[in-house]
């Protein structure tokens, strides 16, 4: 009550400034909160794109390229067996180009690894890729020798060759699956954060609405009630009811000045 009385005694301009400033402050706080939430969601989305989606795409391209090399090695061996030197040369050139792209994508994919447990796995996958490349080089070296198809075919059919091929692909597939799972969790976390932010902003809007209504009501009451009292006092004086009580003569603001003037008029 004391606080209300103190507020009621403020100048009208001060009351209006306080009310307007309070409403604007609420709007600024809500806007800043919304901006922060949107910026956080944008950063999370960009992080998912850079680290998860791009990483998954690169890892899948690694498996695709390894598979391409494997099929090309088989075609190269068959071309050598049929004496198709042009086909062998074409296969060698294709393998060389795919190797370059594969290694470049492998280095890029390493940059998308942020989970510590995956760093060891991506390094192990890189070793398996190099082991498979050594097997492919052995096949090419065998085919370069005269009548080397039998040796090359033996290498391709060996457990060591097949294990290096399937092992590299399996390791990359595992990493890709883990990143898919991580991307799903990140998406769920982002969705939960968005829901939480919507709840916070909604709550702040509700609080701002209630506070604004209270402020407007208080300001209006602190202005309207004294003016109504003055109007009633003047009406009583006009009706020659000189015993009417003039309120708010103790106010130091505009209302108090008018109340004192009415009180002087009553005495006169």
Short mmCIF file of C-alpha atoms in Angstrom, two decimals:
data_model
loop_
_atom_site.label_atom_id
_atom_site.label_comp_id
_atom_site.label_asym_id
_atom_site.label_seq_id
_atom_site.Cartn_x
_atom_site.Cartn_y
_atom_site.Cartn_z
CA UNK A 1 0.00 0.00 0.00
CA UNK A 2 2.86 2.36 0.85
CA UNK A 3 4.45 1.64 -2.51
CA UNK A 4 1.14 2.34 -4.27
CA UNK A 5 0.79 5.64 -2.42
CA UNK A 6 4.32 6.60 -3.37
CA UNK A 7 3.62 5.75 -7.01
CA UNK A 8 0.35 7.71 -6.94
CA UNK A 9 2.21 10.82 -5.82
CA UNK A 10 4.59 10.76 -8.80
CA UNK A 11 4.23 13.25 -11.64
CA UNK A 12 1.97 12.16 -14.47
CA UNK A 13 4.86 12.27 -16.92
CA UNK A 14 6.92 10.03 -14.63
CA UNK A 15 4.09 7.53 -14.35
CA UNK A 16 3.67 7.36 -18.11
CA UNK A 17 7.43 7.02 -18.64
CA UNK A 18 7.60 4.18 -16.09
CA UNK A 19 4.67 2.37 -17.69
CA UNK A 20 5.98 2.78 -21.24
CA UNK A 21 9.52 1.82 -20.24
CA UNK A 22 8.31 -1.30 -18.45
CA UNK A 23 6.32 -2.51 -21.46
CA UNK A 24 9.23 -1.79 -23.82
CA UNK A 25 11.61 -3.62 -21.46
CA UNK A 26 9.38 -6.70 -21.53
CA UNK A 27 9.31 -6.55 -25.34
CA UNK A 28 13.12 -6.26 -25.51
CA UNK A 29 13.64 -9.19 -23.12
CA UNK A 30 11.24 -11.40 -25.06
CA UNK A 31 12.81 -10.40 -28.39
CA UNK A 32 16.32 -11.06 -27.07
CA UNK A 33 15.25 -14.46 -25.74
CA UNK A 34 13.63 -15.36 -29.07
CA UNK A 35 16.73 -14.19 -30.97
CA UNK A 36 18.98 -16.27 -28.71
CA UNK A 37 16.78 -19.32 -29.20
CA UNK A 38 16.73 -18.94 -32.99
CA UNK A 39 20.50 -18.41 -33.07
CA UNK A 40 21.03 -21.53 -30.93
CA UNK A 41 18.80 -23.59 -33.24
CA UNK A 42 20.64 -22.26 -36.29
CA UNK A 43 24.01 -23.21 -34.77
CA UNK A 44 22.74 -26.70 -33.87
CA UNK A 45 21.36 -27.17 -37.37
CA UNK A 46 24.63 -26.05 -38.95
CA UNK A 47 26.57 -28.35 -36.63
CA UNK A 48 24.38 -31.32 -37.57
CA UNK A 49 24.85 -30.50 -41.24
CA UNK A 50 28.63 -30.06 -41.05
CA UNK A 51 29.47 -32.88 -38.65
CA UNK A 52 26.73 -35.45 -39.11
CA UNK A 53 25.01 -35.20 -42.48
CA UNK A 54 28.13 -34.32 -44.49
CA UNK A 55 30.12 -36.92 -42.55
CA UNK A 56 27.56 -39.63 -43.26
CA UNK A 57 27.54 -38.71 -46.93
CA UNK A 58 31.35 -38.86 -47.10
CA UNK A 59 31.50 -42.21 -45.31
CA UNK A 60 28.94 -43.71 -47.66
CA UNK A 61 30.93 -42.41 -50.62
CA UNK A 62 33.99 -44.21 -49.20
CA UNK A 63 32.14 -47.51 -49.20
CA UNK A 64 30.84 -46.83 -52.67
CA UNK A 65 34.35 -46.08 -53.98
CA UNK A 66 35.84 -49.18 -52.33
CA UNK A 67 33.11 -51.24 -53.94
CA UNK A 68 33.84 -49.58 -57.30
CA UNK A 69 37.55 -50.42 -56.98
CA UNK A 70 36.69 -54.03 -56.11
CA UNK A 71 34.49 -54.44 -59.20
CA UNK A 72 37.04 -52.68 -61.38
CA UNK A 73 39.79 -55.01 -60.17
CA UNK A 74 37.65 -57.98 -61.18
CA UNK A 75 36.99 -56.51 -64.64
CA UNK A 76 40.67 -55.71 -65.04
CA UNK A 77 41.59 -59.31 -64.26
CA UNK A 78 39.04 -60.61 -66.78
CA UNK A 79 40.29 -58.15 -69.41
CA UNK A 80 43.84 -59.36 -68.82
CA UNK A 81 42.74 -62.95 -69.18
CA UNK A 82 41.17 -62.20 -72.57
CA UNK A 83 44.14 -60.17 -73.75
CA UNK A 84 42.25 -56.89 -73.68
CA UNK A 85 45.18 -54.57 -72.97
CA UNK A 86 43.06 -51.46 -73.57
CA UNK A 87 40.54 -52.67 -71.02
CA UNK A 88 43.32 -53.34 -68.50
CA UNK A 89 44.77 -49.85 -69.03
CA UNK A 90 41.34 -48.27 -68.71
CA UNK A 91 40.68 -50.17 -65.46
CA UNK A 92 44.07 -49.13 -64.04
CA UNK A 93 43.32 -45.49 -64.83
CA UNK A 94 39.87 -45.73 -63.25
CA UNK A 95 41.29 -47.36 -60.10
CA UNK A 96 43.95 -44.64 -59.83
CA UNK A 97 41.35 -41.85 -60.08
CA UNK A 98 38.96 -43.46 -57.60
CA UNK A 99 41.84 -43.95 -55.14
CA UNK A 100 42.59 -40.23 -55.23
CA UNK A 101 38.94 -39.30 -54.66
CA UNK A 102 38.56 -41.92 -51.93
CA UNK A 103 41.60 -40.72 -49.99
CA UNK A 104 40.45 -37.09 -50.32
CA UNK A 105 37.01 -37.98 -49.01
CA UNK A 106 38.58 -40.00 -46.21
CA UNK A 107 40.54 -36.96 -45.03
CA UNK A 108 37.38 -34.84 -45.24
CA UNK A 109 35.42 -37.42 -43.27
CA UNK A 110 38.01 -37.32 -40.49
CA UNK A 111 37.20 -33.63 -40.06
CA UNK A 112 33.57 -34.51 -39.33
CA UNK A 113 34.46 -36.85 -36.45
CA UNK A 114 33.78 -35.14 -33.12
CA UNK A 115 33.08 -38.13 -30.88
CA UNK A 116 36.29 -39.45 -29.24
CA UNK A 117 35.20 -43.09 -29.62
CA UNK A 118 34.96 -42.67 -33.39
CA UNK A 119 38.44 -41.21 -33.86
CA UNK A 120 40.08 -44.57 -33.17
CA UNK A 121 37.59 -46.25 -35.48
CA UNK A 122 38.20 -43.85 -38.38
CA UNK A 123 41.98 -44.31 -37.95
CA UNK A 124 41.53 -48.09 -38.01
CA UNK A 125 39.35 -47.75 -41.12
CA UNK A 126 42.12 -45.71 -42.77
CA UNK A 127 44.59 -48.51 -42.05
CA UNK A 128 42.20 -51.08 -43.52
CA UNK A 129 41.79 -48.95 -46.64
CA UNK A 130 45.56 -48.79 -47.07
CA UNK A 131 45.81 -52.55 -46.54
CA UNK A 132 43.22 -53.08 -49.26
CA UNK A 133 45.05 -50.71 -51.58
CA UNK A 134 48.19 -52.81 -51.05
CA UNK A 135 46.21 -55.89 -52.10
CA UNK A 136 44.97 -54.05 -55.20
CA UNK A 137 48.53 -52.99 -56.03
CA UNK A 138 49.59 -56.63 -55.71
CA UNK A 139 46.92 -57.63 -58.23
CA UNK A 140 48.06 -54.90 -60.64
CA UNK A 141 51.71 -55.93 -60.25
CA UNK A 142 50.76 -59.54 -60.94
CA UNK A 143 48.83 -58.55 -64.09
CA UNK A 144 51.77 -56.50 -65.33
CA UNK A 145 53.85 -59.67 -65.45
CA UNK A 146 53.47 -61.98 -68.42
CA UNK A 147 50.74 -64.53 -67.79
CA UNK A 148 50.02 -62.99 -64.44
CA UNK A 149 46.27 -63.62 -64.51
CA UNK A 150 46.59 -66.82 -62.49
CA UNK A 151 48.57 -65.07 -59.76
CA UNK A 152 46.20 -62.09 -59.81
CA UNK A 153 43.16 -64.36 -59.60
CA UNK A 154 44.75 -66.22 -56.71
CA UNK A 155 45.27 -62.93 -54.87
CA UNK A 156 41.69 -61.79 -55.55
CA UNK A 157 40.34 -65.15 -54.33
CA UNK A 158 42.52 -65.21 -51.23
CA UNK A 159 41.09 -64.79 -47.75
CA UNK A 160 43.51 -61.97 -47.09
CA UNK A 161 42.22 -59.96 -50.07
CA UNK A 162 38.57 -60.62 -49.30
CA UNK A 163 39.04 -59.87 -45.61
CA UNK A 164 40.78 -56.56 -46.36
CA UNK A 165 37.95 -55.59 -48.74
CA UNK A 166 35.08 -56.60 -46.47
CA UNK A 167 36.88 -55.35 -43.34
CA UNK A 168 37.38 -51.84 -44.71
CA UNK A 169 33.76 -51.64 -45.84
CA UNK A 170 32.45 -53.02 -42.55
CA UNK A 171 34.44 -50.54 -40.47
CA UNK A 172 33.25 -47.59 -42.54
CA UNK A 173 29.68 -48.87 -42.41
CA UNK A 174 29.90 -49.12 -38.62
CA UNK A 175 31.14 -45.54 -38.30
CA UNK A 176 28.40 -44.35 -40.63
CA UNK A 177 25.75 -46.17 -38.56
CA UNK A 178 27.06 -44.59 -35.35
CA UNK A 179 26.97 -41.15 -36.95
CA UNK A 180 23.41 -41.77 -38.14
CA UNK A 181 22.47 -42.66 -34.58
CA UNK A 182 24.26 -39.55 -33.32
CA UNK A 183 22.51 -37.38 -35.90
CA UNK A 184 19.16 -38.77 -34.78
CA UNK A 185 19.94 -37.99 -31.15
CA UNK A 186 21.12 -34.49 -32.07
CA UNK A 187 17.92 -33.92 -34.01
CA UNK A 188 15.86 -35.07 -31.05
CA UNK A 189 17.86 -32.81 -28.75
CA UNK A 190 17.37 -29.87 -31.12
CA UNK A 191 13.63 -30.57 -31.28
CA UNK A 192 13.49 -30.74 -27.47
CA UNK A 193 15.42 -27.46 -27.23
CA UNK A 194 13.02 -25.85 -29.70
CA UNK A 195 10.02 -27.06 -27.69
CA UNK A 196 11.61 -25.76 -24.50
CA UNK A 197 12.36 -22.40 -26.10
CA UNK A 198 8.77 -22.15 -27.35
CA UNK A 199 7.56 -22.90 -23.82
CA UNK A 200 9.89 -20.28 -22.32
CA UNK A 201 8.91 -17.62 -24.86
CA UNK A 202 5.22 -18.44 -24.38
CA UNK A 203 5.59 -18.18 -20.62
CA UNK A 204 7.46 -14.89 -20.96
CA UNK A 205 4.75 -13.55 -23.27
CA UNK A 206 2.11 -14.51 -20.75
CA UNK A 207 4.10 -12.95 -17.91
CA UNK A 208 4.67 -9.80 -19.97
CA UNK A 209 0.96 -9.62 -20.80
CA UNK A 210 -0.03 -9.97 -17.14
CA UNK A 211 2.62 -7.48 -16.02
CA UNK A 212 1.58 -5.01 -18.74
CA UNK A 213 -2.06 -5.27 -17.68
CA UNK A 214 -1.07 -4.69 -14.05
CA UNK A 215 1.12 -1.71 -14.97
CA UNK A 216 -1.56 -0.15 -17.19
CA UNK A 217 -4.16 -0.74 -14.47
CA UNK A 218 -1.97 0.81 -11.77
CA UNK A 219 -1.04 3.81 -13.91
CA UNK A 220 -4.64 4.30 -14.99
CA UNK A 221 -5.92 3.97 -11.41
CA UNK A 222 -3.28 6.34 -10.05
CA UNK A 223 -4.40 8.96 -12.60
CA UNK A 224 -8.12 8.26 -12.92
CA UNK A 225 -9.02 7.98 -9.21
CA UNK A 226 -7.57 11.36 -8.15
CA UNK A 227 -9.13 13.08 -11.17
CA UNK A 228 -12.49 11.48 -10.34
CA UNK A 229 -12.17 12.73 -6.76
CA UNK A 230 -11.43 16.24 -8.01
CA UNK A 231 -14.38 16.08 -10.40
CA UNK A 232 -16.69 15.00 -7.60
CA UNK A 233 -15.35 17.72 -5.31
CA UNK A 234 -15.92 20.38 -7.96
CA UNK A 235 -19.41 19.02 -8.59
CA UNK A 236 -20.17 19.25 -4.87
CA UNK A 237 -18.88 22.80 -4.71
CA UNK A 238 -20.96 23.72 -7.75
CA UNK A 239 -23.98 22.32 -5.88
CA UNK A 240 -23.01 24.41 -2.83
CA UNK A 241 -22.09 21.36 -0.76
CA UNK A 242 -19.17 23.10 0.89
CA UNK A 243 -18.45 20.34 3.38
CA UNK A 244 -17.17 18.03 0.67
CA UNK A 245 -13.76 16.49 1.32
CA UNK A 246 -11.01 17.36 -1.15
CA UNK A 247 -8.64 14.41 -1.46
CA UNK A 248 -4.95 14.23 -2.42
CA UNK A 249 -3.95 17.69 -1.26
CA UNK A 250 -0.79 16.09 0.13
CA UNK A 251 0.38 15.06 -3.35
CA UNK A 252 3.32 17.02 -4.73
CA UNK A 253 2.43 16.34 -8.37
CA UNK A 254 -0.07 17.94 -10.73
CA UNK A 255 -2.97 16.21 -8.97
CA UNK A 256 -1.87 17.67 -5.64
CA UNK A 257 -1.62 21.16 -7.13
CA UNK A 258 -5.14 20.92 -8.54
CA UNK A 259 -6.46 19.45 -5.28
CA UNK A 260 -4.94 22.36 -3.32
CA UNK A 261 -6.52 24.82 -5.76
CA UNK A 262 -9.91 23.16 -5.27
CA UNK A 263 -9.41 23.24 -1.49
CA UNK A 264 -8.66 26.97 -1.69
CA UNK A 265 -11.78 27.43 -3.78
CA UNK A 266 -13.74 25.57 -1.11
CA UNK A 267 -12.46 27.93 1.59
CA UNK A 268 -13.18 31.01 -0.53
#
